[in-house]
Short mmCIF file of C-alpha atoms in Angstrom, two decimals:
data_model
loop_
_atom_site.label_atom_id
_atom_site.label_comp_id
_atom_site.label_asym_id
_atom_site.label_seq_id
_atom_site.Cartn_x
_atom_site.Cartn_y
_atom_site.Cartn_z
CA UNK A 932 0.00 0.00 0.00
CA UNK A 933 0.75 3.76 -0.53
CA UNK A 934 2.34 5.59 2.45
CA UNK A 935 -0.82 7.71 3.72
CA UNK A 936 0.60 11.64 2.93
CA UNK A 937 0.19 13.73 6.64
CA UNK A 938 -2.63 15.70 5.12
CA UNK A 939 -4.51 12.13 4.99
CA UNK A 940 -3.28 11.72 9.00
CA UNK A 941 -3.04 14.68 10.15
CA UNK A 942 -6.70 16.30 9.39
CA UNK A 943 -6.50 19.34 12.49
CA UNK A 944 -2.83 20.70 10.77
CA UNK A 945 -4.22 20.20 7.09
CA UNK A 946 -7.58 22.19 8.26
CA UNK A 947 -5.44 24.85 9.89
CA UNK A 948 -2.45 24.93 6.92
CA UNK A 949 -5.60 25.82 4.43
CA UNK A 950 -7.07 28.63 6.95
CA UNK A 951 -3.09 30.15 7.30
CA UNK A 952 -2.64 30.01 3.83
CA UNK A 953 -5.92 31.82 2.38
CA UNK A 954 -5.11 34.41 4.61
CA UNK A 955 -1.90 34.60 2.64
CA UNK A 956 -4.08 34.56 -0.51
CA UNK A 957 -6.82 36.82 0.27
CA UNK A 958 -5.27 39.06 2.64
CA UNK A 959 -1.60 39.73 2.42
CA UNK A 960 -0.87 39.56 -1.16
CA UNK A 961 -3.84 42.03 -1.90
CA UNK A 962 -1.76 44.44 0.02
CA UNK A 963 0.81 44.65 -2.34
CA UNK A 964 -1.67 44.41 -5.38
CA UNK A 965 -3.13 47.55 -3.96
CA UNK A 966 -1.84 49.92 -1.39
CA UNK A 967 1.20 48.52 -1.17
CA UNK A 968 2.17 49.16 -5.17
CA UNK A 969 3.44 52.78 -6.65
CA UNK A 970 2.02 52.14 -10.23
CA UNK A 971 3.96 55.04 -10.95
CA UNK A 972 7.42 53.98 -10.04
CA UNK A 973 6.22 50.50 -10.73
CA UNK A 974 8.19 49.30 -7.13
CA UNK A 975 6.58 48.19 -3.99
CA UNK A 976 6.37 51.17 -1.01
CA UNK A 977 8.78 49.81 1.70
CA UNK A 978 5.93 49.44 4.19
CA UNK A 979 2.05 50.02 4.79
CA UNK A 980 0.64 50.50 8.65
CA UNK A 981 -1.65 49.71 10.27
CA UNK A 982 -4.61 50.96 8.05
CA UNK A 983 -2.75 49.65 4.69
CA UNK A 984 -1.46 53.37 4.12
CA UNK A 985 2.31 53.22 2.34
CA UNK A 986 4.25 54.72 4.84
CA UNK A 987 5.78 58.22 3.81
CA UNK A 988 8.52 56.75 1.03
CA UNK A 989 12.36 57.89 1.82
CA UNK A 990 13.78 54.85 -0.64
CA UNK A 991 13.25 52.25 -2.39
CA UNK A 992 15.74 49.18 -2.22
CA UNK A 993 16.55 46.59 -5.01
CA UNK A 994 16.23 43.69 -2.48
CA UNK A 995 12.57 44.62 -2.05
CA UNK A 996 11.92 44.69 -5.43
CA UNK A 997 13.56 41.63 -5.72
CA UNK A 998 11.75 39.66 -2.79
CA UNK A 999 8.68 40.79 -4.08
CA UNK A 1000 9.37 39.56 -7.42
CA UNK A 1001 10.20 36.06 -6.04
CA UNK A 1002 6.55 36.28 -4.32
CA UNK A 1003 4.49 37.20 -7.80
CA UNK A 1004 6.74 34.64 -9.27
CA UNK A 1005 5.77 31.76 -7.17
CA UNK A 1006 2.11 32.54 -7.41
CA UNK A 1007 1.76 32.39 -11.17
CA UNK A 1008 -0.96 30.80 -11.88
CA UNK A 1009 -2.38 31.02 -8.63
CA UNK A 1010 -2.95 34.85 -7.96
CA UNK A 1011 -5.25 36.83 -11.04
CA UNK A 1012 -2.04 39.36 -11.98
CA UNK A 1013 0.86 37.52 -10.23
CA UNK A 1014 2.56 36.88 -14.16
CA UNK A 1015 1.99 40.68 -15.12
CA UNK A 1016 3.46 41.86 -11.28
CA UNK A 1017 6.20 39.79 -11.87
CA UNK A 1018 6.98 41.19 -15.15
CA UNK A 1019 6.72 45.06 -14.15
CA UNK A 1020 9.25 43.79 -11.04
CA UNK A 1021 11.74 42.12 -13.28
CA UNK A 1022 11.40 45.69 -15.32
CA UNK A 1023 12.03 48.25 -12.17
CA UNK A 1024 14.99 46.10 -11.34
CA UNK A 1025 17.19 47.20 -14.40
CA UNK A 1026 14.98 50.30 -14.70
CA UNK A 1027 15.53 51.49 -11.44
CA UNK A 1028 18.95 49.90 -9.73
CA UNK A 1029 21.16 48.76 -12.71
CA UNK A 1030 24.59 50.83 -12.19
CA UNK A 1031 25.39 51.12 -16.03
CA UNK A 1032 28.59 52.60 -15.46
CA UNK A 1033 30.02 50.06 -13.23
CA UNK A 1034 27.82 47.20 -13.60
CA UNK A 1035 26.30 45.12 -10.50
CA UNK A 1036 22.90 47.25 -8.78
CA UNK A 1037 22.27 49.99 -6.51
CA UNK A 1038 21.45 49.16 -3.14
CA UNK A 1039 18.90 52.09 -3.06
CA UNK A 1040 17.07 54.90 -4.99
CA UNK A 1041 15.13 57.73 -3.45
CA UNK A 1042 11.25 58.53 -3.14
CA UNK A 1043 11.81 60.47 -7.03
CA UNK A 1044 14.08 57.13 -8.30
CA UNK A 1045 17.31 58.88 -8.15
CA UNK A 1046 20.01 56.78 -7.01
CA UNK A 1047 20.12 56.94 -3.49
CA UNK A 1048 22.84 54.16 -1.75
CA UNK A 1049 25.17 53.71 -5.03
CA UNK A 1050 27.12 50.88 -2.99
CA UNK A 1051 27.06 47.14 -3.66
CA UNK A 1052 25.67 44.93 -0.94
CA UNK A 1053 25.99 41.44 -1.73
CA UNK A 1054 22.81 40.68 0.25
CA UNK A 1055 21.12 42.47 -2.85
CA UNK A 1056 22.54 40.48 -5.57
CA UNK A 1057 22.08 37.45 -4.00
CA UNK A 1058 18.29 38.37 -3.96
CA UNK A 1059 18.09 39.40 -7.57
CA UNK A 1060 19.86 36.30 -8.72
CA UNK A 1061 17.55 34.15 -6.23
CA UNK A 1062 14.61 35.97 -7.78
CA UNK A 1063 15.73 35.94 -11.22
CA UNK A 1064 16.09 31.85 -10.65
CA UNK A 1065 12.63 31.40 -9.56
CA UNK A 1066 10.92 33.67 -12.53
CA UNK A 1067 13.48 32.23 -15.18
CA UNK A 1068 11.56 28.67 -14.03
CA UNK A 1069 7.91 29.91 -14.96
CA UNK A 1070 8.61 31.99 -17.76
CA UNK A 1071 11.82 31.28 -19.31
CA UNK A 1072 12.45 33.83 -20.97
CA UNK A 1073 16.31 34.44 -22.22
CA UNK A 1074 16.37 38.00 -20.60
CA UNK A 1075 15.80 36.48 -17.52
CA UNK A 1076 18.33 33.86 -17.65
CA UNK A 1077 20.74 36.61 -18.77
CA UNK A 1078 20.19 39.00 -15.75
CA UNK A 1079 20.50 35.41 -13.57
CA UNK A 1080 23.63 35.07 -15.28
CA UNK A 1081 24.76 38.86 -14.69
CA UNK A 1082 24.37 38.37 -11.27
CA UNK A 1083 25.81 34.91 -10.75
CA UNK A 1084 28.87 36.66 -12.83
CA UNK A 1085 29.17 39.63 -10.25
CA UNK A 1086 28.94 37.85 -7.39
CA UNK A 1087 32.13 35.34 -8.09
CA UNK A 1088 33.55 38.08 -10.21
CA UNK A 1089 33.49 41.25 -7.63
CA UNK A 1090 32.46 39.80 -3.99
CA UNK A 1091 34.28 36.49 -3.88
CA UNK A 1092 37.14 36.27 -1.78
CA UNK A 1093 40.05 33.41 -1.89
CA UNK A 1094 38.64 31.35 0.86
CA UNK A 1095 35.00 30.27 -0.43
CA UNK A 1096 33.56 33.23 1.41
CA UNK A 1097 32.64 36.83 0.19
CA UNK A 1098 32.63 40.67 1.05
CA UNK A 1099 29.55 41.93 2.21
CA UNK A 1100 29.74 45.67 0.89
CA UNK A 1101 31.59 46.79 -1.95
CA UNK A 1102 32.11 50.62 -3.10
CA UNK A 1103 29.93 51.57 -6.25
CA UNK A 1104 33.12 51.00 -8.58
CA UNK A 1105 33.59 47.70 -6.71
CA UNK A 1106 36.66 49.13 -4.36
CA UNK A 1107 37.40 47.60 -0.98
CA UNK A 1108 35.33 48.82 1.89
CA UNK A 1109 36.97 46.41 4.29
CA UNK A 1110 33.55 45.06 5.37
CA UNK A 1111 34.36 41.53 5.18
CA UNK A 1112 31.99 38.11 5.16
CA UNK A 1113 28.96 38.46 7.27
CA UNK A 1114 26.73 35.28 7.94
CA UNK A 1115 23.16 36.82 6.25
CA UNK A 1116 23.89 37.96 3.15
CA UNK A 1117 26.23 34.42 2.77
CA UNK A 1118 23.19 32.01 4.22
CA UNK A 1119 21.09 33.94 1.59
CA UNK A 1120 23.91 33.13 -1.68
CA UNK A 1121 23.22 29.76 -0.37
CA UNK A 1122 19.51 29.68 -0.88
CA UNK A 1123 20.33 31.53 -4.20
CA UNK A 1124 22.67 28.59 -5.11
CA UNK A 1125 20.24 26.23 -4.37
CA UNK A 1126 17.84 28.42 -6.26
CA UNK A 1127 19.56 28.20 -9.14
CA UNK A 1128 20.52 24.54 -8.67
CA UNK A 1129 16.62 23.74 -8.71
CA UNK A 1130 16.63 25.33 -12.17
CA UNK A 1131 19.32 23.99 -14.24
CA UNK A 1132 22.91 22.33 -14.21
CA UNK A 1133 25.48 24.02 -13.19
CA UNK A 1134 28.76 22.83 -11.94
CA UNK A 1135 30.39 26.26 -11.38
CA UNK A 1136 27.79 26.89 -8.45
CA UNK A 1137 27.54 23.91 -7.18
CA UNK A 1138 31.40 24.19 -6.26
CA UNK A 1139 30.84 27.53 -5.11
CA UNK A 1140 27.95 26.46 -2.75
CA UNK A 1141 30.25 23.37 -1.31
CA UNK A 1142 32.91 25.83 -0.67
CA UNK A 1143 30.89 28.13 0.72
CA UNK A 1144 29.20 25.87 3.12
CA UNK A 1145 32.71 24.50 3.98
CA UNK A 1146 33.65 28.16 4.77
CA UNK A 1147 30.91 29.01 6.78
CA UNK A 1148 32.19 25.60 8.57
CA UNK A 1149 35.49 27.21 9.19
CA UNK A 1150 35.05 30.22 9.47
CA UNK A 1151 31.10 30.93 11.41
CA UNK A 1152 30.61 28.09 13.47
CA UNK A 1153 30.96 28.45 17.42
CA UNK A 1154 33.08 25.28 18.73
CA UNK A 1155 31.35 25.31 21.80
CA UNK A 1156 28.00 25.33 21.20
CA UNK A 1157 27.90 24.35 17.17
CA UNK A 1158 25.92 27.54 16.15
CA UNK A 1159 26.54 29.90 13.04
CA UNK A 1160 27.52 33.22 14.56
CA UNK A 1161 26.76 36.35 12.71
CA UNK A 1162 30.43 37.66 12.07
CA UNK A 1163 33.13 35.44 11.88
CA UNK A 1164 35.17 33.90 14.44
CA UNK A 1165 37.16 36.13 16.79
CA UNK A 1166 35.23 39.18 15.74
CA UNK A 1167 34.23 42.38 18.23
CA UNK A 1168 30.87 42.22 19.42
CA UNK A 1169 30.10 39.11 18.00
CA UNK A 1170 25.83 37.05 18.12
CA UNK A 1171 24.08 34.89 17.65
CA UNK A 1172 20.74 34.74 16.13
CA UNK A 1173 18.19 31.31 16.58
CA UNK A 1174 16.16 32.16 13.15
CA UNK A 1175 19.10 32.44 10.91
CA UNK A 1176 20.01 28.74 12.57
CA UNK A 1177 16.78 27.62 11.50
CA UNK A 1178 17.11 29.31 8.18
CA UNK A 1179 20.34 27.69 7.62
CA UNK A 1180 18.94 24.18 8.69
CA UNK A 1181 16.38 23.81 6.46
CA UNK A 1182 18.56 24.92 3.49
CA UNK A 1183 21.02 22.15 4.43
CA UNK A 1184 18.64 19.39 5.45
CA UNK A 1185 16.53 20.01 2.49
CA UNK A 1186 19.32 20.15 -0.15
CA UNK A 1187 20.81 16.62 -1.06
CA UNK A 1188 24.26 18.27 -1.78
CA UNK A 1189 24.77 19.84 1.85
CA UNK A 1190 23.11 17.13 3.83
CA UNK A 1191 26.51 15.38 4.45
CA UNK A 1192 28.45 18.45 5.01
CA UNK A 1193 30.17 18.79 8.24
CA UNK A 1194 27.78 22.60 8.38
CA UNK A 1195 24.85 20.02 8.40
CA UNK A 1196 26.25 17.89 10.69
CA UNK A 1197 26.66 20.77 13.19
CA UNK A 1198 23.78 22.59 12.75
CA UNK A 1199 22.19 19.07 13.16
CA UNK A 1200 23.54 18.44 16.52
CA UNK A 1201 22.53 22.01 17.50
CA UNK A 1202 19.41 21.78 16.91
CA UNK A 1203 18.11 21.62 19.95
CA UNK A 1204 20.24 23.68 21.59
CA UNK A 1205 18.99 26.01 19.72
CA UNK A 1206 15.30 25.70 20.80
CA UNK A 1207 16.31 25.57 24.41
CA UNK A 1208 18.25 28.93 24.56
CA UNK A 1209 16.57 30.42 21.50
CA UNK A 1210 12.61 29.77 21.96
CA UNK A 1211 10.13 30.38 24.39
CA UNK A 1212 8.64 27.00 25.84
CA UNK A 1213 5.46 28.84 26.58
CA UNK A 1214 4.86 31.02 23.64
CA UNK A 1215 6.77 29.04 21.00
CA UNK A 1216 8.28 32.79 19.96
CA UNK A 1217 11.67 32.73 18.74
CA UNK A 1218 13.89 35.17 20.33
CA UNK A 1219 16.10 37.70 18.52
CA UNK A 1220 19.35 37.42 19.62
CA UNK A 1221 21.77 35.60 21.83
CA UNK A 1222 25.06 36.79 23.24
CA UNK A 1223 27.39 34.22 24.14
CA UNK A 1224 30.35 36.88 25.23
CA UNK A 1225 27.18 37.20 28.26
CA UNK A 1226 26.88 33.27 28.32
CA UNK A 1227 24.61 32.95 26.57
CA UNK A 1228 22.31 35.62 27.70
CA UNK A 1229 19.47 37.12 25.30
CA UNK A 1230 20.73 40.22 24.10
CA UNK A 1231 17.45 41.45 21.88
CA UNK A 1232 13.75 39.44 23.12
CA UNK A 1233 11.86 40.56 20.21
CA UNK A 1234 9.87 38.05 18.56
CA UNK A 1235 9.58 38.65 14.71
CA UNK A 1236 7.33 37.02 12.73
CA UNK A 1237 10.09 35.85 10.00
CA UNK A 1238 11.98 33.85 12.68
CA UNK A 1239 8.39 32.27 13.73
CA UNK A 1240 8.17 31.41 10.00
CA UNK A 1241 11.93 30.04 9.73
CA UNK A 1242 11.24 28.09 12.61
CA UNK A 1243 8.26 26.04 11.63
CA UNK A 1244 9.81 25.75 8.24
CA UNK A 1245 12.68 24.14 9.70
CA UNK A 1246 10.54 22.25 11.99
CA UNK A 1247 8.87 20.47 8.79
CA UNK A 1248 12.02 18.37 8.12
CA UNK A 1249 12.18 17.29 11.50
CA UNK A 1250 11.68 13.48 12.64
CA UNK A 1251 8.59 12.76 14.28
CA UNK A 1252 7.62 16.93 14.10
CA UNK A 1253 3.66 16.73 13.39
CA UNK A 1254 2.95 17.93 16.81
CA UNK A 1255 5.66 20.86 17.39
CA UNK A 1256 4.54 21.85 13.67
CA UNK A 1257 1.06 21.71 14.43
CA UNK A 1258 1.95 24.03 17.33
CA UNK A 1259 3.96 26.37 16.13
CA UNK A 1260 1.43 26.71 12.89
CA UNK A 1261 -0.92 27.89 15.65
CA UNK A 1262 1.74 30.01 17.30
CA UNK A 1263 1.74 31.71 14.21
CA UNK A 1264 -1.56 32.18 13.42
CA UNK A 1265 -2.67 33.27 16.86
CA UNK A 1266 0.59 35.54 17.86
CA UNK A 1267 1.86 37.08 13.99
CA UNK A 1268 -1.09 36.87 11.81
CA UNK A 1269 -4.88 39.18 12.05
CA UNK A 1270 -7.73 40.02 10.12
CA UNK A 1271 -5.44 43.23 8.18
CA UNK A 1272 -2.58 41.53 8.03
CA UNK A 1273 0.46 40.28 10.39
CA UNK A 1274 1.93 41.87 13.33
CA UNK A 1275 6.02 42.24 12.10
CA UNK A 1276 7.44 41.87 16.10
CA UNK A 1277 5.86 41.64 19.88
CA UNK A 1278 8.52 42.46 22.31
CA UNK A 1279 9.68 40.37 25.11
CA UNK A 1280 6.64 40.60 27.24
CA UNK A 1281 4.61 39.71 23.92
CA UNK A 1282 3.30 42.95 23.06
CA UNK A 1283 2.85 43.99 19.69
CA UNK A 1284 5.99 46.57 19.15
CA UNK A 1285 6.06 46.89 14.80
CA UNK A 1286 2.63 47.42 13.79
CA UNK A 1287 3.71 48.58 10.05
CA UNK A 1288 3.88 45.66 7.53
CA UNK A 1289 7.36 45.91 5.11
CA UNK A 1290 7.49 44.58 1.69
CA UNK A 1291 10.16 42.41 2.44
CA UNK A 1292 8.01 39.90 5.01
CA UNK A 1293 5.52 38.33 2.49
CA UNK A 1294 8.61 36.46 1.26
CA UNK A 1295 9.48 34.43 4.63
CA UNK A 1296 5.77 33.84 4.57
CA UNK A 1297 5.74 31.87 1.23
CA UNK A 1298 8.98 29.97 1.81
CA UNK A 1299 7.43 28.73 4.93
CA UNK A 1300 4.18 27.83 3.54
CA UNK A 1301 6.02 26.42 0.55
CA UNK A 1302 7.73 23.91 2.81
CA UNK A 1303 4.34 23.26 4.71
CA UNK A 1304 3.04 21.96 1.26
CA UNK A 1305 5.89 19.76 1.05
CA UNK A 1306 5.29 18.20 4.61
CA UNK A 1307 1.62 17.77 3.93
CA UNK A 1308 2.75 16.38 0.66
#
């Protein structure tokens, strides 16, 4: 016989997945159909409050676009307009943030478009090129591939260092700023490997994304405890963070490339030493920050919504996990999401601190619930 899928077995988590996720349908991504979008700059507003006004624009960031263009994307076919958003994104990108001087994008424009931040993050390119990955798969169309190409290119061209690892900031004309590798925008060139992994061969990434991972080994992982820590090793002021370890985890566990990897087997065996320091037993909220300079004392309480949602993702490749995920699912719905929306943080007592709603949060949200689809198979 058939192995009987979880949504056969597990009826209450099935119910609840469908309520969570037509919120997601009906209520979030209207947002950035409606209020959310300046037709006229063709971009997303960097935030809406409470009411689903934009917030008073100062800039407008390529990675936004970007996220946002990785949410229409995954919904064609699903959402009335997703294909036609996803176009006009793709657009603003080169429109908007292609330096065609130096080559690479802007991190920022202004509220009038002008160029605004002319440096180049890496975190940025790694979300065009993980964008760019995911449209090139539902429409592929050669610009797309080329601009995924561009930005593969830059990346191991301008950011790469000797050592599998790469510079987080960059001048505009690509000089030294001395910033060095930071942990987020390198867990997120992962996911942008993998992206592009998921779309087509390519040997040249995959060795970057083993070396990578084997540099993060080196380079980001506590000895003590096994976690990633945000700088490197032997850095000033140096933290921890439980979502990114839950990010990292899922990328690893789910990815048949990295599941051997000695990063995997670490984050593997912290695992749940990172739920005992890192979430609330009560609440199931997953804590900001961690300082182990302080042994391991919590250094920032809040509780923001795309940790809950990195959580439970990682949570769905779990043995034996159909409770915790049917609990934290209703941690989730209860504590981050409401009848307007989602609440963005609740402090450490649980109050609701962020009431404004950024473009950038709708993405966690679909990565999550596209690994709940996968559980529920």
């Amino acid at each position: 016989m058939p192995p009987v899928s979880r949504s056969a077995s597990q009826p209450e988590l099935t119910a609840l997945f469908a309520s969570v996720h037509q919120h997601f349908l009906n209520v979030i991504m209207p947002l950035w159909q409606g209020p959310g979008w300046n037709a006229d700059m063709a971009l997303p507003y960097e935030a809406l409050d409470a009411e689903h006004r934009p917030l008073p624009p100062q800039r407008y960031r390529a990675m936004a676009c970007a996220r946002q263009l990785y949410l229409f994307a995954s919904l064609i076919g699903q959402v009335p307009g997703a294909e036609e958003r996803a176009a006009a994104l793709f657009r603003s990108l080169q429109r908007h943030f292609h330096d065609a001087e130096h080559g690479g994008w802007f991190y920022s424009v202004d509220a009038q478009g002008a160029p605004l931040d002319q440096r180049k993050d890496l975190y940025t390119h790694v979300f065009i090129l993980f964008a760019c990955a995911h449209y090139w798969d539902k429409v592929r169309e050669p610009l797309v591939e080329s601009v995924l190409n561009a930005s593969l290119e830059v990346v191991a061209q301008r950011f790469a260092t000797d050592d599998g690892l790469y510079e987080a900031t960059l001048d505009r004309n690509w000089a030294s700023l001395d910033s060095g590798p930071l942990q987020n925008p390198l867990m997120h060139l992962a996911e942008a490997f993998l992206a592009t992994l998921s779309v087509r061969e390519d040997l040249d990434v995959q060795q970057a994304l083993v070396e990578l991972c084997t540099a993060m080994h080196a380079r980001f992982i506590d000895p003590q405890h096994g976690v990633l820590m945000e700088k490197p090793l032997g850095a000033v002021d140096n933290w921890f963070e439980p979502g990114h370890q839950f990010e990292w985890y899922f990328l690893l566990e789910s990815s048949a490339l990295l599941r051997n990897s000695t990063l995997h087997a670490d984050l593997e065996r912290a695992f749940a030493f990172t739920e005992q320091v890192g979430v609330d037993q009560q609440t199931g909220a997953v804590r900001a920050m961690l300082d182990f300079a302080a042994e391991g004392g919590v250094r920032d309480a809040t509780q923001r919504i795309w940790a809950q949602a990195e959580y439970l993702r990682a949570l769905t490749l779990r043995p034996d996990s159909e409770a915790v995920v049917l609990r934290q699912l209703q941690a989730l719905q209860q504590r981050s999401l409401h009848a307007g929306g989602w609440y963005e943080c609740r402090d450490e007592h649980g109050e609701v601190s962020r009431r404004d709603m950024p473009s950038t949060t709708p993405y966690h949200l679909a990565t999550c619930y596209r690994g709940l689809v996968q559980y529920l198979g």
